[in-house]
């Protein structure tokens, strides 16, 4: 009998907690109007799409520079991965040419 009361009390406490969280959310972290975000002087520029592996294979020097920037932490995201893949592909192709003598 005591376990049933404990369960009901815990369930009611959770429901009140969730309801309070939903009710207080606008007070805790208010939302900004969309016009302030888009027009504000500190609005971040829209992120460019990451260049593909084929681009970096054609521009291997740029790929090496992007990888260096990724290691420094100044560049993040998908470009780090695609530049690294391009370097691996180009290095593998060079090794294959040396091995086969083509």
Short mmCIF file of N, CA, C and O in Angstrom, two decimals:
data_model
loop_
_atom_site.label_atom_id
_atom_site.label_comp_id
_atom_site.label_asym_id
_atom_site.label_seq_id
_atom_site.Cartn_x
_atom_site.Cartn_y
_atom_site.Cartn_z
N UNK A 1 0.82 -1.18 0.00
CA UNK A 1 0.00 0.00 0.00
C UNK A 1 0.88 1.26 0.00
O UNK A 1 0.55 2.23 -0.66
N UNK A 2 1.98 1.21 0.73
CA UNK A 2 2.87 2.36 0.80
C UNK A 2 3.55 2.58 -0.55
O UNK A 2 3.80 3.71 -0.94
N UNK A 3 3.85 1.50 -1.27
CA UNK A 3 4.50 1.64 -2.56
C UNK A 3 3.58 2.31 -3.57
O UNK A 3 4.01 3.07 -4.43
N UNK A 4 2.31 2.05 -3.51
CA UNK A 4 1.34 2.66 -4.40
C UNK A 4 1.24 4.16 -4.19
O UNK A 4 1.18 4.94 -5.13
N UNK A 5 1.26 4.59 -2.91
CA UNK A 5 1.21 6.01 -2.61
C UNK A 5 2.48 6.71 -3.09
O UNK A 5 2.43 7.81 -3.61
N UNK A 6 3.61 6.06 -2.89
CA UNK A 6 4.89 6.63 -3.32
C UNK A 6 4.91 6.81 -4.82
O UNK A 6 5.36 7.84 -5.33
N UNK A 7 4.41 5.83 -5.54
CA UNK A 7 4.36 5.91 -7.00
C UNK A 7 3.48 7.07 -7.46
O UNK A 7 3.84 7.83 -8.35
N UNK A 8 2.32 7.21 -6.84
CA UNK A 8 1.40 8.28 -7.21
C UNK A 8 2.01 9.65 -6.89
O UNK A 8 1.91 10.58 -7.69
N UNK A 9 2.66 9.79 -5.75
CA UNK A 9 3.30 11.06 -5.38
C UNK A 9 4.41 11.39 -6.36
O UNK A 9 4.55 12.54 -6.80
N UNK A 10 5.23 10.41 -6.74
CA UNK A 10 6.30 10.65 -7.70
C UNK A 10 5.73 11.04 -9.06
O UNK A 10 6.25 11.94 -9.73
N UNK A 11 4.66 10.40 -9.49
CA UNK A 11 4.04 10.70 -10.77
C UNK A 11 3.47 12.12 -10.79
O UNK A 11 3.68 12.88 -11.75
N UNK A 12 2.81 12.51 -9.72
CA UNK A 12 2.26 13.87 -9.63
C UNK A 12 3.39 14.89 -9.61
O UNK A 12 3.31 15.94 -10.26
N UNK A 13 4.47 14.61 -8.89
CA UNK A 13 5.62 15.52 -8.84
C UNK A 13 6.24 15.70 -10.22
O UNK A 13 6.57 16.82 -10.62
N UNK A 14 6.38 14.62 -10.97
CA UNK A 14 6.93 14.72 -12.33
C UNK A 14 6.02 15.54 -13.24
O UNK A 14 6.49 16.37 -14.03
N UNK A 15 4.73 15.33 -13.13
CA UNK A 15 3.78 16.07 -13.97
C UNK A 15 3.84 17.56 -13.65
O UNK A 15 3.88 18.40 -14.54
N UNK A 16 3.88 17.90 -12.35
CA UNK A 16 3.97 19.31 -11.96
C UNK A 16 5.29 19.90 -12.43
O UNK A 16 5.34 21.04 -12.92
N UNK A 17 6.37 19.14 -12.34
CA UNK A 17 7.68 19.63 -12.79
C UNK A 17 7.71 19.91 -14.29
O UNK A 17 8.22 20.95 -14.73
N UNK A 18 7.20 18.98 -15.08
CA UNK A 18 7.16 19.19 -16.53
C UNK A 18 6.26 20.36 -16.90
O UNK A 18 6.60 21.18 -17.75
N UNK A 19 5.11 20.47 -16.26
CA UNK A 19 4.20 21.58 -16.54
C UNK A 19 4.86 22.90 -16.17
O UNK A 19 4.77 23.89 -16.90
N UNK A 20 5.54 22.94 -15.03
CA UNK A 20 6.25 24.15 -14.63
C UNK A 20 7.36 24.51 -15.60
O UNK A 20 7.57 25.67 -15.91
N UNK A 21 8.07 23.51 -16.10
CA UNK A 21 9.12 23.76 -17.08
C UNK A 21 8.57 24.34 -18.36
O UNK A 21 9.14 25.29 -18.92
N UNK A 22 7.47 23.80 -18.84
CA UNK A 22 6.86 24.34 -20.06
C UNK A 22 6.31 25.76 -19.82
O UNK A 22 6.37 26.61 -20.69
N UNK A 23 5.77 25.99 -18.65
CA UNK A 23 5.20 27.30 -18.35
C UNK A 23 6.29 28.36 -18.17
O UNK A 23 6.13 29.50 -18.58
N UNK A 24 7.41 27.99 -17.57
CA UNK A 24 8.47 28.95 -17.29
C UNK A 24 9.50 29.08 -18.41
O UNK A 24 10.40 29.91 -18.33
N UNK A 25 9.40 28.28 -19.44
CA UNK A 25 10.40 28.33 -20.51
C UNK A 25 10.53 29.70 -21.15
O UNK A 25 11.63 30.18 -21.36
N UNK A 26 9.44 30.39 -21.47
CA UNK A 26 9.59 31.74 -22.04
C UNK A 26 10.28 32.71 -21.08
O UNK A 26 10.94 33.64 -21.50
N UNK A 27 10.14 32.50 -19.79
CA UNK A 27 10.78 33.38 -18.81
C UNK A 27 12.26 33.04 -18.68
O UNK A 27 13.12 33.92 -18.61
N UNK A 28 12.60 31.75 -18.69
CA UNK A 28 13.98 31.32 -18.51
C UNK A 28 14.82 31.66 -19.73
O UNK A 28 15.92 32.20 -19.61
N UNK A 29 14.36 31.33 -20.90
CA UNK A 29 15.10 31.64 -22.13
C UNK A 29 14.14 32.27 -23.13
O UNK A 29 13.56 31.58 -23.97
N UNK A 30 13.99 33.59 -23.08
CA UNK A 30 13.04 34.24 -24.00
C UNK A 30 13.50 34.16 -25.44
O UNK A 30 14.70 34.17 -25.72
N UNK A 31 12.57 34.06 -26.34
CA UNK A 31 12.89 34.01 -27.76
C UNK A 31 13.01 35.41 -28.30
O UNK A 31 12.33 36.34 -27.85
N UNK A 32 13.90 35.60 -29.29
CA UNK A 32 14.08 36.90 -29.91
C UNK A 32 13.22 36.96 -31.16
O UNK A 32 13.05 35.97 -31.86
N UNK A 33 12.71 38.15 -31.48
CA UNK A 33 11.94 38.27 -32.72
C UNK A 33 12.83 37.98 -33.93
O UNK A 33 14.02 38.26 -33.91
N UNK A 34 12.25 37.43 -34.97
CA UNK A 34 13.01 37.04 -36.16
C UNK A 34 13.65 38.25 -36.83
O UNK A 34 14.73 38.15 -37.38
N UNK A 35 13.00 39.41 -36.79
CA UNK A 35 13.55 40.60 -37.45
C UNK A 35 14.83 41.05 -36.76
O UNK A 35 15.76 41.51 -37.41
N UNK A 36 14.94 40.90 -35.44
CA UNK A 36 16.14 41.29 -34.72
C UNK A 36 17.30 40.38 -35.08
O UNK A 36 18.43 40.83 -35.24
N UNK A 37 17.02 39.13 -35.24
CA UNK A 37 18.08 38.17 -35.56
C UNK A 37 18.61 38.40 -36.97
O UNK A 37 19.81 38.42 -37.20
N UNK A 38 17.73 38.61 -37.94
CA UNK A 38 18.15 38.75 -39.32
C UNK A 38 18.79 40.10 -39.62
O UNK A 38 19.71 40.20 -40.41
N UNK A 39 18.31 41.16 -38.97
CA UNK A 39 18.78 42.49 -39.29
C UNK A 39 19.88 42.95 -38.35
O UNK A 39 20.63 43.86 -38.65
N UNK A 40 20.03 42.31 -37.21
CA UNK A 40 20.99 42.73 -36.20
C UNK A 40 22.39 42.90 -36.76
O UNK A 40 22.80 42.23 -37.69
N UNK A 41 23.18 43.83 -36.19
CA UNK A 41 24.51 44.11 -36.71
C UNK A 41 25.48 42.95 -36.50
O UNK A 41 26.47 42.83 -37.21
N UNK A 42 25.21 42.09 -35.56
CA UNK A 42 26.11 40.98 -35.28
C UNK A 42 25.64 39.66 -35.87
O UNK A 42 26.04 38.60 -35.43
N UNK A 43 24.75 39.73 -36.85
CA UNK A 43 24.24 38.52 -37.47
C UNK A 43 25.37 37.79 -38.18
O UNK A 43 26.14 38.38 -38.93
N UNK A 44 25.49 36.51 -37.92
CA UNK A 44 26.54 35.71 -38.54
C UNK A 44 26.20 35.47 -40.00
O UNK A 44 25.04 35.30 -40.37
N UNK A 45 27.21 35.42 -40.86
CA UNK A 45 26.93 35.13 -42.27
C UNK A 45 26.44 33.70 -42.44
O UNK A 45 26.77 32.82 -41.65
N UNK A 46 25.65 33.51 -43.46
CA UNK A 46 25.13 32.17 -43.74
C UNK A 46 26.29 31.24 -44.08
O UNK A 46 27.16 31.59 -44.87
N UNK A 47 26.33 30.05 -43.48
CA UNK A 47 27.44 29.14 -43.77
C UNK A 47 27.40 28.65 -45.21
O UNK A 47 26.34 28.35 -45.74
N UNK A 48 28.57 28.59 -45.81
CA UNK A 48 28.66 28.08 -47.17
C UNK A 48 28.62 26.56 -47.13
O UNK A 48 29.00 25.94 -46.14
N UNK A 49 28.17 25.99 -48.23
CA UNK A 49 28.17 24.54 -48.29
C UNK A 49 29.61 24.06 -48.43
O UNK A 49 30.44 24.71 -49.05
N UNK A 50 29.89 22.93 -47.84
CA UNK A 50 31.24 22.38 -47.88
C UNK A 50 31.58 21.98 -49.31
O UNK A 50 30.75 21.44 -50.04
N UNK A 51 32.80 22.28 -49.69
CA UNK A 51 33.25 21.86 -51.03
C UNK A 51 33.48 20.36 -51.03
O UNK A 51 33.84 19.77 -50.02
N UNK A 52 33.26 19.75 -52.15
CA UNK A 52 33.31 18.30 -52.26
C UNK A 52 34.73 17.76 -52.41
O UNK A 52 35.70 18.50 -52.61
N UNK A 53 34.82 16.45 -52.33
CA UNK A 53 36.10 15.78 -52.45
C UNK A 53 36.70 16.00 -53.84
O UNK A 53 37.91 16.18 -53.96
N UNK A 54 35.86 16.01 -54.87
CA UNK A 54 36.38 16.21 -56.22
C UNK A 54 37.03 17.57 -56.37
O UNK A 54 38.05 17.71 -57.05
N UNK A 55 36.47 18.58 -55.73
CA UNK A 55 37.06 19.92 -55.79
C UNK A 55 38.46 19.90 -55.16
O UNK A 55 39.41 20.44 -55.71
N UNK A 56 38.56 19.26 -54.00
CA UNK A 56 39.84 19.23 -53.31
C UNK A 56 40.86 18.35 -54.02
O UNK A 56 42.06 18.59 -53.93
N UNK A 57 40.41 17.32 -54.74
CA UNK A 57 41.34 16.51 -55.52
C UNK A 57 41.95 17.37 -56.63
O UNK A 57 43.14 17.28 -56.92
N UNK A 58 41.13 18.23 -57.24
CA UNK A 58 41.63 19.11 -58.29
C UNK A 58 42.49 20.24 -57.73
O UNK A 58 43.37 20.75 -58.41
N UNK A 59 42.26 20.63 -56.47
CA UNK A 59 43.00 21.72 -55.82
C UNK A 59 43.66 21.16 -54.56
O UNK A 59 43.30 21.52 -53.45
N UNK A 60 44.64 20.31 -54.73
CA UNK A 60 45.23 19.57 -53.60
C UNK A 60 45.96 20.50 -52.64
O UNK A 60 45.98 20.26 -51.43
N UNK A 61 46.58 21.57 -53.14
CA UNK A 61 47.28 22.49 -52.24
C UNK A 61 46.30 23.18 -51.29
O UNK A 61 46.59 23.36 -50.10
N UNK A 62 45.15 23.52 -51.82
CA UNK A 62 44.12 24.13 -50.98
C UNK A 62 43.60 23.12 -49.95
O UNK A 62 43.32 23.48 -48.81
N UNK A 63 43.50 21.86 -50.35
CA UNK A 63 43.05 20.82 -49.43
C UNK A 63 44.04 20.67 -48.28
O UNK A 63 43.65 20.55 -47.12
N UNK A 64 45.32 20.71 -48.59
CA UNK A 64 46.34 20.59 -47.54
C UNK A 64 46.26 21.79 -46.59
O UNK A 64 46.44 21.65 -45.37
N UNK A 65 45.97 22.96 -47.11
CA UNK A 65 45.86 24.15 -46.28
C UNK A 65 44.62 24.07 -45.39
O UNK A 65 44.68 24.43 -44.21
N UNK A 66 43.52 23.57 -45.93
CA UNK A 66 42.30 23.43 -45.13
C UNK A 66 42.51 22.42 -44.00
O UNK A 66 42.08 22.64 -42.87
N UNK A 67 43.21 21.33 -44.29
CA UNK A 67 43.49 20.34 -43.25
C UNK A 67 44.37 20.95 -42.16
O UNK A 67 44.16 20.71 -40.96
N UNK A 68 45.33 21.78 -42.54
CA UNK A 68 46.17 22.45 -41.54
C UNK A 68 45.32 23.39 -40.68
O UNK A 68 45.50 23.45 -39.46
N UNK A 69 44.38 24.09 -41.31
CA UNK A 69 43.50 24.97 -40.55
C UNK A 69 42.59 24.17 -39.63
O UNK A 69 42.28 24.60 -38.52
N UNK A 70 42.18 22.99 -40.07
CA UNK A 70 41.34 22.14 -39.23
C UNK A 70 42.11 21.69 -37.99
O UNK A 70 41.56 21.63 -36.89
N UNK A 71 43.37 21.37 -38.17
CA UNK A 71 44.19 20.95 -37.02
C UNK A 71 44.40 22.10 -36.06
O UNK A 71 44.52 21.89 -34.85
N UNK A 72 44.49 23.34 -36.59
CA UNK A 72 44.64 24.52 -35.73
C UNK A 72 43.34 24.86 -35.02
O UNK A 72 43.35 25.53 -34.00
N UNK A 73 42.22 24.43 -35.59
CA UNK A 73 40.93 24.72 -35.00
C UNK A 73 40.23 25.92 -35.60
O UNK A 73 39.18 26.32 -35.13
N UNK A 74 40.82 26.53 -36.63
CA UNK A 74 40.19 27.71 -37.22
C UNK A 74 39.11 27.34 -38.22
O UNK A 74 38.28 28.18 -38.57
N UNK A 75 39.08 26.11 -38.71
CA UNK A 75 38.05 25.64 -39.63
C UNK A 75 37.43 24.38 -39.05
O UNK A 75 38.14 23.52 -38.53
N UNK A 76 36.11 24.29 -39.14
CA UNK A 76 35.41 23.10 -38.65
C UNK A 76 34.37 22.69 -39.66
O UNK A 76 34.02 23.45 -40.54
N UNK A 77 33.90 21.49 -39.52
CA UNK A 77 32.78 21.06 -40.34
C UNK A 77 33.15 20.02 -41.37
O UNK A 77 34.15 19.32 -41.27
N UNK A 78 32.30 19.96 -42.41
CA UNK A 78 32.43 18.93 -43.43
C UNK A 78 33.64 19.13 -44.33
O UNK A 78 34.16 18.19 -44.91
N UNK A 79 34.11 20.39 -44.46
CA UNK A 79 35.27 20.62 -45.33
C UNK A 79 36.50 19.92 -44.80
O UNK A 79 37.35 19.49 -45.57
N UNK A 80 36.64 19.80 -43.51
CA UNK A 80 37.78 19.10 -42.92
C UNK A 80 37.79 17.65 -43.39
O UNK A 80 38.83 17.12 -43.80
N UNK A 81 36.63 17.03 -43.36
CA UNK A 81 36.53 15.63 -43.74
C UNK A 81 36.79 15.44 -45.23
O UNK A 81 37.55 14.57 -45.63
N UNK A 82 36.17 16.29 -46.06
CA UNK A 82 36.33 16.12 -47.50
C UNK A 82 37.75 16.45 -47.95
O UNK A 82 38.28 15.80 -48.85
N UNK A 83 38.38 17.45 -47.32
CA UNK A 83 39.77 17.77 -47.67
C UNK A 83 40.69 16.62 -47.29
O UNK A 83 41.60 16.25 -48.05
N UNK A 84 40.46 16.03 -46.13
CA UNK A 84 41.28 14.90 -45.70
C UNK A 84 41.11 13.70 -46.64
O UNK A 84 42.07 13.03 -47.01
N UNK A 85 39.87 13.43 -47.05
CA UNK A 85 39.62 12.34 -48.00
C UNK A 85 40.32 12.59 -49.33
O UNK A 85 40.87 11.66 -49.93
N UNK A 86 40.29 13.84 -49.79
CA UNK A 86 40.94 14.16 -51.06
C UNK A 86 42.44 13.94 -50.97
O UNK A 86 43.06 13.40 -51.89
N UNK A 87 43.05 14.32 -49.86
CA UNK A 87 44.49 14.12 -49.69
C UNK A 87 44.81 12.64 -49.68
O UNK A 87 45.78 12.19 -50.30
N UNK A 88 43.98 11.86 -49.01
CA UNK A 88 44.20 10.41 -48.96
C UNK A 88 44.10 9.82 -50.36
O UNK A 88 44.93 8.99 -50.76
N UNK A 89 43.11 10.24 -51.15
CA UNK A 89 42.94 9.72 -52.50
C UNK A 89 44.12 10.09 -53.40
O UNK A 89 44.62 9.26 -54.16
N UNK A 90 44.58 11.34 -53.31
CA UNK A 90 45.69 11.78 -54.15
C UNK A 90 46.98 11.05 -53.76
O UNK A 90 47.73 10.60 -54.63
N UNK A 91 47.21 10.92 -52.46
CA UNK A 91 48.41 10.20 -52.01
C UNK A 91 48.37 8.73 -52.44
O UNK A 91 49.39 8.17 -52.86
N UNK A 92 47.20 8.12 -52.37
CA UNK A 92 47.07 6.73 -52.78
C UNK A 92 47.31 6.58 -54.28
O UNK A 92 47.96 5.63 -54.73
N UNK A 93 46.80 7.52 -55.06
CA UNK A 93 47.02 7.47 -56.51
C UNK A 93 48.50 7.63 -56.84
O UNK A 93 49.03 6.94 -57.73
N UNK A 94 49.20 8.52 -56.13
CA UNK A 94 50.63 8.70 -56.37
C UNK A 94 51.42 7.45 -55.99
O UNK A 94 52.34 7.04 -56.71
N UNK A 95 51.07 6.84 -54.86
CA UNK A 95 51.75 5.59 -54.46
C UNK A 95 51.49 4.48 -55.47
O UNK A 95 52.38 3.69 -55.78
N UNK A 96 50.26 4.40 -55.97
CA UNK A 96 49.92 3.37 -56.95
C UNK A 96 50.73 3.56 -58.24
O UNK A 96 51.25 2.61 -58.80
N UNK A 97 50.88 4.82 -58.66
CA UNK A 97 51.67 5.10 -59.86
C UNK A 97 53.13 4.72 -59.65
O UNK A 97 53.78 4.14 -60.54
N UNK A 98 53.68 5.04 -58.48
CA UNK A 98 55.08 4.68 -58.20
C UNK A 98 55.24 3.17 -58.15
O UNK A 98 56.24 2.63 -58.65
N UNK A 99 54.30 2.47 -57.54
CA UNK A 99 54.42 1.03 -57.41
C UNK A 99 54.30 0.32 -58.75
O UNK A 99 55.06 -0.59 -59.07
N UNK A 100 53.32 0.75 -59.56
CA UNK A 100 53.10 0.10 -60.83
C UNK A 100 54.02 0.61 -61.93
O UNK A 100 54.15 -0.01 -62.98
N UNK A 101 54.62 1.77 -61.70
CA UNK A 101 55.53 2.31 -62.69
C UNK A 101 54.83 2.93 -63.87
O UNK A 101 55.40 3.03 -64.95
N UNK A 102 53.61 3.35 -63.73
CA UNK A 102 52.87 3.96 -64.83
C UNK A 102 53.15 5.44 -64.87
O UNK A 102 52.94 6.22 -64.12
#
